[in-house]
CSV table of C-alpha atoms and ligand atoms in Angstrom, one decimal:
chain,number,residue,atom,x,y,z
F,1,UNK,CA,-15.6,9.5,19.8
F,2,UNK,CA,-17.0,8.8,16.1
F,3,UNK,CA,-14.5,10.5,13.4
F,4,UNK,CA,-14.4,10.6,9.7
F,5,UNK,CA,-11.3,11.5,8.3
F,6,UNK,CA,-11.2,13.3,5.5
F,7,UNK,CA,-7.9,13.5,2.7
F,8,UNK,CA,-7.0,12.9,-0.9
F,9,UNK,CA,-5.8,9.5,-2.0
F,10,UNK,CA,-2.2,9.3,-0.5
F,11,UNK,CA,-2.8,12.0,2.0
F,12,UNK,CA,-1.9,9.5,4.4
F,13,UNK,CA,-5.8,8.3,5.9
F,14,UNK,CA,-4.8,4.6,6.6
F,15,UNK,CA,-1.7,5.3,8.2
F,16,UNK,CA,-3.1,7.8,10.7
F,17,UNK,CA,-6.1,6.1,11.1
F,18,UNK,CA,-4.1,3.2,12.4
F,19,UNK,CA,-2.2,5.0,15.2
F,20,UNK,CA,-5.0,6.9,16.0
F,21,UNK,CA,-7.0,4.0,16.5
F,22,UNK,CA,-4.3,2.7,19.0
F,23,UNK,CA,-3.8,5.8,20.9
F,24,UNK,CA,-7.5,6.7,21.1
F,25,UNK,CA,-8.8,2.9,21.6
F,26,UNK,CA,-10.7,3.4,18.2
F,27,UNK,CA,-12.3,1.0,15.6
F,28,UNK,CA,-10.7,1.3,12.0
F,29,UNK,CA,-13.1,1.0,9.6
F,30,UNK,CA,-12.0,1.5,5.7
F,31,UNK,CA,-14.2,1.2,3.5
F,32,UNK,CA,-11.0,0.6,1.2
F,33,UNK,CA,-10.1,-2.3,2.6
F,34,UNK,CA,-13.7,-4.1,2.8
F,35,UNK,CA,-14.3,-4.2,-0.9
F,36,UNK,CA,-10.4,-5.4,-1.4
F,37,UNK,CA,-10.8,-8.0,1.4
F,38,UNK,CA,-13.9,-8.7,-1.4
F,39,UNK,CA,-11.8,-8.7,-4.1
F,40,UNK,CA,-9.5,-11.4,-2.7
F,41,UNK,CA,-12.7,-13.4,-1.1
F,42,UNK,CA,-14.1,-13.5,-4.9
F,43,UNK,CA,-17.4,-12.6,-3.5
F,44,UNK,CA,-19.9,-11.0,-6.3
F,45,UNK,CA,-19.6,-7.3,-4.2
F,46,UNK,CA,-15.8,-7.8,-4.8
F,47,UNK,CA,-16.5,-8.5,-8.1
F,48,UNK,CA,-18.5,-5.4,-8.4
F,49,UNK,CA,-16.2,-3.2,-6.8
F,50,UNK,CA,-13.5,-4.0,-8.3
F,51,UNK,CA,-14.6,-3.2,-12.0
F,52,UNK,CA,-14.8,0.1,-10.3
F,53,UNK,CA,-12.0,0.5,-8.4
F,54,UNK,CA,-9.7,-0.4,-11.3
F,55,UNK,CA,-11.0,3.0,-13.3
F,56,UNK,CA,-10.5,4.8,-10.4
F,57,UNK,CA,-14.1,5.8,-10.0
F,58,UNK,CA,-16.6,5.2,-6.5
F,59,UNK,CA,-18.2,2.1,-6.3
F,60,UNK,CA,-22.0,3.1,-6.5
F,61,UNK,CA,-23.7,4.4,-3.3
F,62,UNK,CA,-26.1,1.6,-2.2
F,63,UNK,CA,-23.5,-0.9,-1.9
F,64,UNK,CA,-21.0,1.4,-0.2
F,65,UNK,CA,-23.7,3.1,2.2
F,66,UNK,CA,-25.0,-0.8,3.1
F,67,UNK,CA,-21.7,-2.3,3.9
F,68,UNK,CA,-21.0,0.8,6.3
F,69,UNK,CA,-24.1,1.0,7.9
F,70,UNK,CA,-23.9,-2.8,8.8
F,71,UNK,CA,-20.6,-2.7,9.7
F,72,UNK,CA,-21.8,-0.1,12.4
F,73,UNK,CA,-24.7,-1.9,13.4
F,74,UNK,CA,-22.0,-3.9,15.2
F,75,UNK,CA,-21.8,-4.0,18.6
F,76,UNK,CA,-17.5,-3.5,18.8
F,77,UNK,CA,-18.2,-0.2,17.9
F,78,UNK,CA,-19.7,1.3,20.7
F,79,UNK,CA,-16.2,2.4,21.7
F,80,UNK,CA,-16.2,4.5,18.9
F,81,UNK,CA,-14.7,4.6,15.6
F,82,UNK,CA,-12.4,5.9,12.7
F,83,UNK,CA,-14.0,6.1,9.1
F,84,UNK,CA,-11.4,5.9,6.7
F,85,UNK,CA,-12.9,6.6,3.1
F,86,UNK,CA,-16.1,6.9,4.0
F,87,UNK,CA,-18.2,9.1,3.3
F,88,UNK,CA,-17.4,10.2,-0.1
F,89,UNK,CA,-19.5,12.4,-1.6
F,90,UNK,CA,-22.5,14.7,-0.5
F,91,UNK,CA,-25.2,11.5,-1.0
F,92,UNK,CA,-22.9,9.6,1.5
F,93,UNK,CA,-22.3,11.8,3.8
F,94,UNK,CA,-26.3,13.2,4.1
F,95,UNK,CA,-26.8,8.9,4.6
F,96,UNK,CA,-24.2,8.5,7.2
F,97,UNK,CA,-25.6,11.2,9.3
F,98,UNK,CA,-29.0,9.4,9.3
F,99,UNK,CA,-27.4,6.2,10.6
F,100,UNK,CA,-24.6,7.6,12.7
F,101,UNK,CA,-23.6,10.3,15.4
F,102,UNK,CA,-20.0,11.7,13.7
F,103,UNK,CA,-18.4,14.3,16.2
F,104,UNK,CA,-15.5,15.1,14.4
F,105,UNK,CA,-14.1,15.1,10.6
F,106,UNK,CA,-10.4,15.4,10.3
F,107,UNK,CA,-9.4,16.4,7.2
F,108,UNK,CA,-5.8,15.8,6.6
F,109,UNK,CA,-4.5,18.6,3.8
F,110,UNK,CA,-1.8,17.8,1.3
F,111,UNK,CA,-1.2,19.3,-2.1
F,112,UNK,CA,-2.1,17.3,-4.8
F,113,UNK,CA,0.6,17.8,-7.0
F,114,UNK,CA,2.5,15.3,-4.3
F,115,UNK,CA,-0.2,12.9,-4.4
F,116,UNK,CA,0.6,11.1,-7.5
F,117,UNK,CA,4.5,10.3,-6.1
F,118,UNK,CA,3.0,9.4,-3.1
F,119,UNK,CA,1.1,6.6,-4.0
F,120,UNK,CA,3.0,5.2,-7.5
F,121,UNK,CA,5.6,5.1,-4.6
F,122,UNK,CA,3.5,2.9,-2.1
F,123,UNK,CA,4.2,-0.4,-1.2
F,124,UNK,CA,1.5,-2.2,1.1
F,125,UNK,CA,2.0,-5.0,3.3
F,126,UNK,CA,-0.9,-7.2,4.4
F,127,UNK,CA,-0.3,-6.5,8.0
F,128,UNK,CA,-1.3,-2.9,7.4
F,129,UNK,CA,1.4,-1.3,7.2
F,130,UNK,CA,2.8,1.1,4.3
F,131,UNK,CA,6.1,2.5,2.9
F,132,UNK,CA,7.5,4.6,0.2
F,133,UNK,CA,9.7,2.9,-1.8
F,134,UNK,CA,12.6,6.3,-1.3
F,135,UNK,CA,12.4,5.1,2.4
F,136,UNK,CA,13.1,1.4,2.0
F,137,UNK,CA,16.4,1.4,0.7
F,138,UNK,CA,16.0,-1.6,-2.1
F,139,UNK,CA,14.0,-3.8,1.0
F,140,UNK,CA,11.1,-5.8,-0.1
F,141,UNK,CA,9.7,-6.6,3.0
F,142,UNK,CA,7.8,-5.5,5.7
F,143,UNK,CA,9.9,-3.8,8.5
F,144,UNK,CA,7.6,-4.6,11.1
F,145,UNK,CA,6.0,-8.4,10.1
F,146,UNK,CA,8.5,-9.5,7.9
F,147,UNK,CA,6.2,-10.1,5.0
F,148,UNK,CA,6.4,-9.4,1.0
F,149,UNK,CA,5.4,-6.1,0.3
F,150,UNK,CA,3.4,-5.2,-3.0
F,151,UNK,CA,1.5,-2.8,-4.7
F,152,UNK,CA,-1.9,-2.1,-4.8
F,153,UNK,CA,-3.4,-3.2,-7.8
F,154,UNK,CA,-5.0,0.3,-8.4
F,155,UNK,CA,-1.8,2.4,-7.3
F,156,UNK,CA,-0.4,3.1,-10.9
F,157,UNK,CA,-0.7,6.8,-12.6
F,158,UNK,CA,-3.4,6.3,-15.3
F,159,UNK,CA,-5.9,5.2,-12.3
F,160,UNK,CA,-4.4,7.6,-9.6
F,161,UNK,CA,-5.2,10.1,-12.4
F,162,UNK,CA,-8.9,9.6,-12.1
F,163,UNK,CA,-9.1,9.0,-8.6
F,164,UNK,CA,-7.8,12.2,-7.8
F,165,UNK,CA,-10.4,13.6,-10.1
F,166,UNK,CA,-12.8,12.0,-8.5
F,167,UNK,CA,-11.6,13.0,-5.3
F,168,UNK,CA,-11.7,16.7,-6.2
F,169,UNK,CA,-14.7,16.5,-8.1
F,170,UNK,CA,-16.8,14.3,-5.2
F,171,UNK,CA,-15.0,14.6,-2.1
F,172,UNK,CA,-13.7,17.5,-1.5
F,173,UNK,CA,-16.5,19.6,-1.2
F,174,UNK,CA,-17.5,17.5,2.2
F,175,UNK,CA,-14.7,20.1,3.7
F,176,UNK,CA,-17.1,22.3,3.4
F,177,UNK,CA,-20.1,20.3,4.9
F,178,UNK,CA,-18.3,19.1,7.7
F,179,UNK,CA,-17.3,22.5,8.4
F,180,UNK,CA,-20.8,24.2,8.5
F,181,UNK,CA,-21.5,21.4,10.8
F,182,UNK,CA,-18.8,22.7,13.0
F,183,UNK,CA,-17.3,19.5,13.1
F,184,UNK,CA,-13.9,20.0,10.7
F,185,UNK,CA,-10.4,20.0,12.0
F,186,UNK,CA,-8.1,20.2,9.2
F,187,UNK,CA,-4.1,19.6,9.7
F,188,UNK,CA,-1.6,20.2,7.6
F,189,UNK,CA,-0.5,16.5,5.6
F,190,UNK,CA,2.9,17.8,5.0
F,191,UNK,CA,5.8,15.9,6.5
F,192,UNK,CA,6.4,12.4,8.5
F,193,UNK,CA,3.7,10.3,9.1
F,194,UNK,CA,5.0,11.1,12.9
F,195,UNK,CA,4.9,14.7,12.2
F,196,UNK,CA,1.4,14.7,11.0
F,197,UNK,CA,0.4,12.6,14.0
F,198,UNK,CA,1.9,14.9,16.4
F,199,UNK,CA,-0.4,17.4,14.7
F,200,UNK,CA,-3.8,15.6,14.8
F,201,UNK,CA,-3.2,14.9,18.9
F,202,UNK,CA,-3.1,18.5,19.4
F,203,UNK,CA,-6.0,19.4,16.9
F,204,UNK,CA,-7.8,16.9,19.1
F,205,UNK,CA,-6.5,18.4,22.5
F,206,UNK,CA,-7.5,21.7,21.2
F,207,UNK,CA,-10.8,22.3,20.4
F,208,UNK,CA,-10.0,25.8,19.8
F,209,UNK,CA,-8.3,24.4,16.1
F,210,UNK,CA,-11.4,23.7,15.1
F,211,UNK,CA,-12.6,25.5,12.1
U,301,LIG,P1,-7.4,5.8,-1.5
U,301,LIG,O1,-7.9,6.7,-0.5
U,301,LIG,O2,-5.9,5.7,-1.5
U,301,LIG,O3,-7.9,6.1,-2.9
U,301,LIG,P2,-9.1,3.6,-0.6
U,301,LIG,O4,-8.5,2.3,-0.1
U,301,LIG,O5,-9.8,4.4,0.5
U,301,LIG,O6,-7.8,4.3,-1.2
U,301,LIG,O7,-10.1,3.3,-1.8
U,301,LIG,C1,-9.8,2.6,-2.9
U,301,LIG,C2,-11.0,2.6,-3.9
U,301,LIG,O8,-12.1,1.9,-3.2
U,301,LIG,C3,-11.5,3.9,-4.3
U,301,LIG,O9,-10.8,4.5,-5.4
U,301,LIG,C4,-13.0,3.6,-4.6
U,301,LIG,O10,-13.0,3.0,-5.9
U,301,LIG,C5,-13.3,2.5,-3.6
U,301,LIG,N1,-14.0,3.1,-2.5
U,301,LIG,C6,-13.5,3.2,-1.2
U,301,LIG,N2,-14.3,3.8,-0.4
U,301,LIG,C7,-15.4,4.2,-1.1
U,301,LIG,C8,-16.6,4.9,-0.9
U,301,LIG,N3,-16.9,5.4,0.3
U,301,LIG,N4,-17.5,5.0,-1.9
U,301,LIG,C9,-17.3,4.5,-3.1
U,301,LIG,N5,-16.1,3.9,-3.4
U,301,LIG,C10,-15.2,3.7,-2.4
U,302,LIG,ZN1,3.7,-6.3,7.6
């Protein structure tokens, strides 16, 4: 099973996309966390990305659309895989499709007035994992490694601003191509990360909640 999912900044992508990947035996692939593993490698597409990444704007097609079709040219993916953040607009989405079979796009749905909460609030660990800082309770590290948690560089509200422009402006309308492909299944982003992921199983059970 190949998926794309599909969701605002802070809508929750990574964190699903990491238990789905253990529940369904899936590869996580984000796109997201490529061009930061960049960033801290100081190699020149970090460099590159991370001029863009800082405005809150997509790093430009080429470089995006050859990292992920490399990265599926890999042979651990023949499993199947999760694409977090990719594609991201029309251009990507019309490339992936010539370099990929995609048979589902989840598109998880929150309101974008919560967004910008949601992610000032974020504190990452480098295990994966993420919190809200109203659920830690003054702790600083990682529940589940132990680790120092931090913010992501590009988590603050001037550049959440514009990536959720650019996320309404570029993404969003993939809802719509995904869904004349037949392939959408959209679930409702409110509520626990447990909640939501009680919600994508049965999307996935039921084909019927397809839309
Ligand atoms: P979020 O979904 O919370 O914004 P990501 O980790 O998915 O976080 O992405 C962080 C940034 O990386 C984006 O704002 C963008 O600048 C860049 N990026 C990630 N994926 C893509 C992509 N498919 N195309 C262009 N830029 C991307
Ligand atoms: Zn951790």
């Amino acid at each position: 099973m190949n998926v794309v999912l599909l969701g605002a900044p802070g809508a929750g992508k990574g964190t699903q996309a990491s238990m789905l990947a253990d529940k369904y035996n899936l590869l996580h692939i984000s796109t997201g966390d490529i061009f930061r593993a960049n960033i801290k490698g100081g190699t020149k597409i970090g460099k590159l990305a991370k001029s863009y990444i800082d405005k809150g704007q997509l790093v430009p097609d080429e470089v995006t659309c050859d990292i992920v079709k490399d990265r599926l040219a890999q042979k651990d993916t023949s499993c199947g895989y999760m694409l977090d953040g990719f594609p991201r607009n029309l251009f990507q989405a019309k490339e992936l499709d010539k370099f990929a079979s995609i048979d589902y796009c989840l598109n998880i749905d929150v309101p974008l007035g919560l967004l910008m909460d949601r992610i000032c609030g974020r504190r990452v660990c480098t295990c994966g994992e993420s919190y809200h800082v109203s659920t830690l309770g003054g702790a600083t590290t990682c529940l589940k490694c132990g680790k120092e948690l931090y913010q992501r560089a590009d988590d603050n509200p001037e550049t959440v601003g514009a990536r959720l422009k650019t996320y309404t402006q570029q993404t969003a309308p993939l809802i719509d191509y995904y869904k004349a492909q037949g392939k959408l299944i959209s679930v409702d982003g409110n509520g626990s990360p447990k909640e939501v992921f009680a919600r994508i199983c049965e999307a996935l059970k039921a084909p019927a909640n397809r839309i």
